[in-house]
JSON list of C-alpha atoms in Angstrom, two decimals:
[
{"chain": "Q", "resi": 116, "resn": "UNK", "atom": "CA", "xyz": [0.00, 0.00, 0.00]},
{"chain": "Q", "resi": 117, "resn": "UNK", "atom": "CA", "xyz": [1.28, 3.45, -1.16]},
{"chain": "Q", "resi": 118, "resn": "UNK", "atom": "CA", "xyz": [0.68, 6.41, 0.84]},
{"chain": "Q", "resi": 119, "resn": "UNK", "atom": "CA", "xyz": [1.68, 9.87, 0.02]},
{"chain": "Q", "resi": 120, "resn": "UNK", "atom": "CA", "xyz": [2.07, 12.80, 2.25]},
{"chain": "Q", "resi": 121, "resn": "UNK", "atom": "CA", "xyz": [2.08, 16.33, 0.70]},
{"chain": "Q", "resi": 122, "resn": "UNK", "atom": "CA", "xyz": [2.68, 19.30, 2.97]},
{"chain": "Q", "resi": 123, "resn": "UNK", "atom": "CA", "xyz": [4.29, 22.84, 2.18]},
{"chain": "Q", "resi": 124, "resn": "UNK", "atom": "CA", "xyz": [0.87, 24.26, 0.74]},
{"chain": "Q", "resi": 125, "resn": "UNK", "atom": "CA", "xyz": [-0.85, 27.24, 1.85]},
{"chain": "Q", "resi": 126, "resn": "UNK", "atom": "CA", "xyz": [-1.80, 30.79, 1.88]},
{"chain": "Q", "resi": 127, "resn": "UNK", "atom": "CA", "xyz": [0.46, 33.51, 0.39]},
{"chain": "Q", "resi": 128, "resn": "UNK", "atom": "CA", "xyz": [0.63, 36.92, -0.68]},
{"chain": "Q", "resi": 129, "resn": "UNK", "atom": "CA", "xyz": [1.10, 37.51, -4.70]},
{"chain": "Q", "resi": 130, "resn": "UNK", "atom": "CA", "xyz": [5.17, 37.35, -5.24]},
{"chain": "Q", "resi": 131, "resn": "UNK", "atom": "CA", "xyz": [5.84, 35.29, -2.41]},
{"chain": "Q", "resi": 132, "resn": "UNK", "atom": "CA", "xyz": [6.82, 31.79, -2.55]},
{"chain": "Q", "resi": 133, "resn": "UNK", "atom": "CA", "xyz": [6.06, 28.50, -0.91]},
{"chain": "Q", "resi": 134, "resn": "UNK", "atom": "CA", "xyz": [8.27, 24.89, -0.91]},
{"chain": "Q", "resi": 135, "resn": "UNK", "atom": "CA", "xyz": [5.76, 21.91, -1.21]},
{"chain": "Q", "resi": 136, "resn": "UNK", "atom": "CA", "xyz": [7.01, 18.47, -0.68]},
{"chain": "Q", "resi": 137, "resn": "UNK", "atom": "CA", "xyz": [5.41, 14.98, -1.50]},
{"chain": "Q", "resi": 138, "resn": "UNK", "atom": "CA", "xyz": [6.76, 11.98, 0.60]},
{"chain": "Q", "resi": 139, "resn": "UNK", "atom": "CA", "xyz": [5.58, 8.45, 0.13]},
{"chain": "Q", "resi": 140, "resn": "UNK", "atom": "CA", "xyz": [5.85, 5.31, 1.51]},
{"chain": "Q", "resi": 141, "resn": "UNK", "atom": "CA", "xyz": [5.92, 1.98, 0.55]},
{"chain": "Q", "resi": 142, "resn": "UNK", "atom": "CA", "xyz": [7.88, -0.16, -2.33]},
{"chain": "Q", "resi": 143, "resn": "UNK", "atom": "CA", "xyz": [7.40, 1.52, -6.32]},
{"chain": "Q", "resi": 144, "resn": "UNK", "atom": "CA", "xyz": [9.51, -0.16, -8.20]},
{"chain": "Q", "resi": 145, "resn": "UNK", "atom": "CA", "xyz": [10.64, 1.01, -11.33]},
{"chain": "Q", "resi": 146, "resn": "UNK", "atom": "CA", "xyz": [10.34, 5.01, -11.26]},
{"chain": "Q", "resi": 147, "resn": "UNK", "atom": "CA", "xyz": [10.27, 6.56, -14.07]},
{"chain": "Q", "resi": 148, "resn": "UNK", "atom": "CA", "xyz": [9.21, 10.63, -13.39]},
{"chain": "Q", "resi": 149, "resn": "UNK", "atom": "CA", "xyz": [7.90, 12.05, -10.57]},
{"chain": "Q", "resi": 150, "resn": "UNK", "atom": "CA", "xyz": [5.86, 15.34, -11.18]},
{"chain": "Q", "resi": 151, "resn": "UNK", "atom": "CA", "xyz": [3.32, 17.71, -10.37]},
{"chain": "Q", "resi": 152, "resn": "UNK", "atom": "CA", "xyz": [-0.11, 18.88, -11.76]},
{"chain": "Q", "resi": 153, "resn": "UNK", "atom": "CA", "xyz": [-2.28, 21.26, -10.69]},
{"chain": "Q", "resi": 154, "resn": "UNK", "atom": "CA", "xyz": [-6.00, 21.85, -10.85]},
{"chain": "Q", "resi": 155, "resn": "UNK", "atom": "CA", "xyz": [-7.85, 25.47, -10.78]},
{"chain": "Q", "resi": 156, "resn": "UNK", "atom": "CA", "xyz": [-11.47, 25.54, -9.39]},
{"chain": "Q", "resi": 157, "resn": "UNK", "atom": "CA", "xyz": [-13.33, 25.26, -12.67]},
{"chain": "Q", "resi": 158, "resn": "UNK", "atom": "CA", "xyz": [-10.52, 23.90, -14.81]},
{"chain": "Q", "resi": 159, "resn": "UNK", "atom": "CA", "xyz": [-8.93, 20.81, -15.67]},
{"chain": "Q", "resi": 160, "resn": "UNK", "atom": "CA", "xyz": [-5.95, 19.25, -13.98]},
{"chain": "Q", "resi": 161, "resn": "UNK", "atom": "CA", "xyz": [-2.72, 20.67, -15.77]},
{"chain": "Q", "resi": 162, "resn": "UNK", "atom": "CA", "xyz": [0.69, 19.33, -15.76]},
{"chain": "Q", "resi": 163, "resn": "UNK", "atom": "CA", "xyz": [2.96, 21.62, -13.49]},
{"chain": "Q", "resi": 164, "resn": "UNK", "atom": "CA", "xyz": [6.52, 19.77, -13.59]},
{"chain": "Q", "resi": 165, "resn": "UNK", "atom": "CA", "xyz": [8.48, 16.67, -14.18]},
{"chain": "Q", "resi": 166, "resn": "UNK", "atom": "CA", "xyz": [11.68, 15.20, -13.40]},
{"chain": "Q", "resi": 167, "resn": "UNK", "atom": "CA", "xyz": [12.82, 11.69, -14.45]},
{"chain": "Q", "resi": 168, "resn": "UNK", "atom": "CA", "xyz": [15.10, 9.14, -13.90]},
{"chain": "Q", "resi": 169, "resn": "UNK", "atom": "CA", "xyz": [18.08, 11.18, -15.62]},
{"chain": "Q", "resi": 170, "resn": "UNK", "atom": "CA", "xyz": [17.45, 14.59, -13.70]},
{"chain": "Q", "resi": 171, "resn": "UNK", "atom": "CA", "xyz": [16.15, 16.10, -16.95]},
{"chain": "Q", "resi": 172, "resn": "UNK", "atom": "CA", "xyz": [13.38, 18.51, -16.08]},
{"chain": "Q", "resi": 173, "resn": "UNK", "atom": "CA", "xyz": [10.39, 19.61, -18.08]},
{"chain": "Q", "resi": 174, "resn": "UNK", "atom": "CA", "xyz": [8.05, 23.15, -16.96]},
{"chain": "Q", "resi": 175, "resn": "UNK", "atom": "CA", "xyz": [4.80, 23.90, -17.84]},
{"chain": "Q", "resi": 176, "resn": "UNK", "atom": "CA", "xyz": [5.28, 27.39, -19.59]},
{"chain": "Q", "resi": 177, "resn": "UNK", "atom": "CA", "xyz": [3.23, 29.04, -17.03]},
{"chain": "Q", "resi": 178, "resn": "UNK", "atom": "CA", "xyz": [5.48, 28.44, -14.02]},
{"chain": "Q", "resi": 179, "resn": "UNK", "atom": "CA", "xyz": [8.95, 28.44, -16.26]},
{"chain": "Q", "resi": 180, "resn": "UNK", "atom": "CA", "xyz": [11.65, 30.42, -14.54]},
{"chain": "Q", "resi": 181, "resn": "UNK", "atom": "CA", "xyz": [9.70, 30.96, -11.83]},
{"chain": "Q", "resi": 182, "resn": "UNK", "atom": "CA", "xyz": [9.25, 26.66, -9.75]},
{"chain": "Q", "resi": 183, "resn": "UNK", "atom": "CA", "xyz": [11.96, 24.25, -9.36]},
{"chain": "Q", "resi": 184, "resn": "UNK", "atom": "CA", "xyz": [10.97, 20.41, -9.19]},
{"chain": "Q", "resi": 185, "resn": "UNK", "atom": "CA", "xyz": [13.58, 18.44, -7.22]},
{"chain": "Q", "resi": 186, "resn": "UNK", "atom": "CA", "xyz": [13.70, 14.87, -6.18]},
{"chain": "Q", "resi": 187, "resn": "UNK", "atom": "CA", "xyz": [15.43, 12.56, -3.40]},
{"chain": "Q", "resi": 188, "resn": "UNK", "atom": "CA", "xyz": [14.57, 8.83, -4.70]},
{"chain": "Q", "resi": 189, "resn": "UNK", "atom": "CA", "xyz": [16.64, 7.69, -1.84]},
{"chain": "Q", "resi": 190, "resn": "UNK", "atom": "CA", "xyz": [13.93, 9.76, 0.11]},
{"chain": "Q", "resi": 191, "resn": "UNK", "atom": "CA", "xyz": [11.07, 9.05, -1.59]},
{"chain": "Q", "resi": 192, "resn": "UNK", "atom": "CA", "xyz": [10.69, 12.36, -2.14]},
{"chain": "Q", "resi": 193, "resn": "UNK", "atom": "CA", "xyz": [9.59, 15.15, -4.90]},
{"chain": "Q", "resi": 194, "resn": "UNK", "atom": "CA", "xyz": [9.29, 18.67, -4.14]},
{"chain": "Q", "resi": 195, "resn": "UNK", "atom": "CA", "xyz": [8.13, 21.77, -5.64]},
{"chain": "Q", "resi": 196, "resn": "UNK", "atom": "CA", "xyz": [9.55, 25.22, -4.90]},
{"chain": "Q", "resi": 197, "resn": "UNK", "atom": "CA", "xyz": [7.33, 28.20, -5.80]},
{"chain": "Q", "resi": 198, "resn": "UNK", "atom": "CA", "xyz": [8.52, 31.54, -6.63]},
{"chain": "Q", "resi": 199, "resn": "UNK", "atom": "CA", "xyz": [6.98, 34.85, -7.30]},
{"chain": "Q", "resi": 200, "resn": "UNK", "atom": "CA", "xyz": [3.50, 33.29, -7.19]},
{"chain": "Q", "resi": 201, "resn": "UNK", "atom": "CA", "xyz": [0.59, 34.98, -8.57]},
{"chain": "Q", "resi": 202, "resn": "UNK", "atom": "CA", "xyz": [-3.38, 34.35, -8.06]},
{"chain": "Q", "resi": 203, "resn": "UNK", "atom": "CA", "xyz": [-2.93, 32.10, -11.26]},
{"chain": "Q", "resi": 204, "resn": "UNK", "atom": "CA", "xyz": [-0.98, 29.55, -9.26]},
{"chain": "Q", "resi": 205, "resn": "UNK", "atom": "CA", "xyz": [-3.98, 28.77, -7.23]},
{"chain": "Q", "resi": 206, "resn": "UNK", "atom": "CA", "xyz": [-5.49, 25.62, -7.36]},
{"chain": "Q", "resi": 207, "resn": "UNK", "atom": "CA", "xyz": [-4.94, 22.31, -5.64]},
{"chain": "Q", "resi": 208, "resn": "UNK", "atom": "CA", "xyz": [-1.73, 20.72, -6.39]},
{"chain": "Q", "resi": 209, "resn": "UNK", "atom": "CA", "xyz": [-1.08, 17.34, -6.69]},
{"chain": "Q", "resi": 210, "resn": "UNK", "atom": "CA", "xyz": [2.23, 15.23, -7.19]},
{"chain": "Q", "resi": 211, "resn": "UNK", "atom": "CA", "xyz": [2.24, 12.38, -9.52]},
{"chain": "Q", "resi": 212, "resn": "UNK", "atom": "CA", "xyz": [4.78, 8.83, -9.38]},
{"chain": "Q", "resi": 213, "resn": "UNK", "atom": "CA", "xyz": [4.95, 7.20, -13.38]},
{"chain": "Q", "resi": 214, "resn": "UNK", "atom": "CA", "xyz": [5.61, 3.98, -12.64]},
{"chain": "Q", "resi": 215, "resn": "UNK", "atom": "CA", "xyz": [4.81, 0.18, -14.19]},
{"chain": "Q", "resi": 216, "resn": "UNK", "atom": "CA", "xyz": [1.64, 1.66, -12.49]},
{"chain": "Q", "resi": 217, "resn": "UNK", "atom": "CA", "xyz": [0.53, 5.65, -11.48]},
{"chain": "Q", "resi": 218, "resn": "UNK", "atom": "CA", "xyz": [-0.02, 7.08, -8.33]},
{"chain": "Q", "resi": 219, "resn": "UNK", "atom": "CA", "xyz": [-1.59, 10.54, -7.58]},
{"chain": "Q", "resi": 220, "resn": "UNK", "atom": "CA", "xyz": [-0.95, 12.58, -3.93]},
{"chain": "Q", "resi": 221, "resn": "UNK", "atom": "CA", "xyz": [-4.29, 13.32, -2.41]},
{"chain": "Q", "resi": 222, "resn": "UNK", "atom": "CA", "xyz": [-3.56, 17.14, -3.19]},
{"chain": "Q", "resi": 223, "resn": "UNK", "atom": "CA", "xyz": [-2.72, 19.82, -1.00]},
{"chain": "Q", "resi": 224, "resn": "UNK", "atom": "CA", "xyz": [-3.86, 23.69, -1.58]},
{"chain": "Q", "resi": 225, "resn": "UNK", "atom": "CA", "xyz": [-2.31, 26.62, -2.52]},
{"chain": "Q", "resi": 226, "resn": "UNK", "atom": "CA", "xyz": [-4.05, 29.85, -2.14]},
{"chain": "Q", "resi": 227, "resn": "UNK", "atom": "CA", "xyz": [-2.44, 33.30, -3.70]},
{"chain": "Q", "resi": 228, "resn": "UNK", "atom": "CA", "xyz": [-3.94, 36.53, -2.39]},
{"chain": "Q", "resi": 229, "resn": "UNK", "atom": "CA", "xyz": [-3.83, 39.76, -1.00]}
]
């Protein structure tokens, strides 16, 4: 049984920034990318970030420049660090393991406002 933790999410004020992490725990074998999506009230889910197996990173446009996807497979472990947010990063966020099968975080918030 899989279980993912995602903390790091919250309430912020336009330009300020916010580090979310996903742990999990139990055995996924063969990891291939570990990412994030995110999903606006109203909207569909949208791919966020990705990082595979080689380190090579991919951005949505959106967030280019501005997030940084990292990952600790030792740790079981993908984070997201989120700079110079704006109300267009809110939405749920939700971290993603591409494996022989997928699992999907339960989501954690992320709220940008004055």
């Amino acid at each position: 049984q899989v279980q993912f933790v995602e903390s790091g999410g919250g309430l912020v004020q336009p330009g300020g920034s916010l580090r979310l992490s996903c742990v999990f725990s139990g055995s996924i074998a063969n990891i291939y990318v570990m990412g994030w999506f995110r999903q606006a009230l109203g909207k569909q889910r949208e791919l966020v970030a990705v990082v595979n197996n080689f380190g090579l990173k991919n951005y949505a446009d959106a967030v280019k420049g501005r997030f940084t996807i990292s990952r600790d497979g030792a740790k079981n472990t993908v984070a997201l660090q989120m700079n110079s947010l704006n109300t267009e990063d809110t939405a749920v966020y939700y971290c993603k393991i591409w494996s022989r099968s997928d699992y999907w975080g339960q989501g954690i918030q992320v709220t940008v406002s004055s």
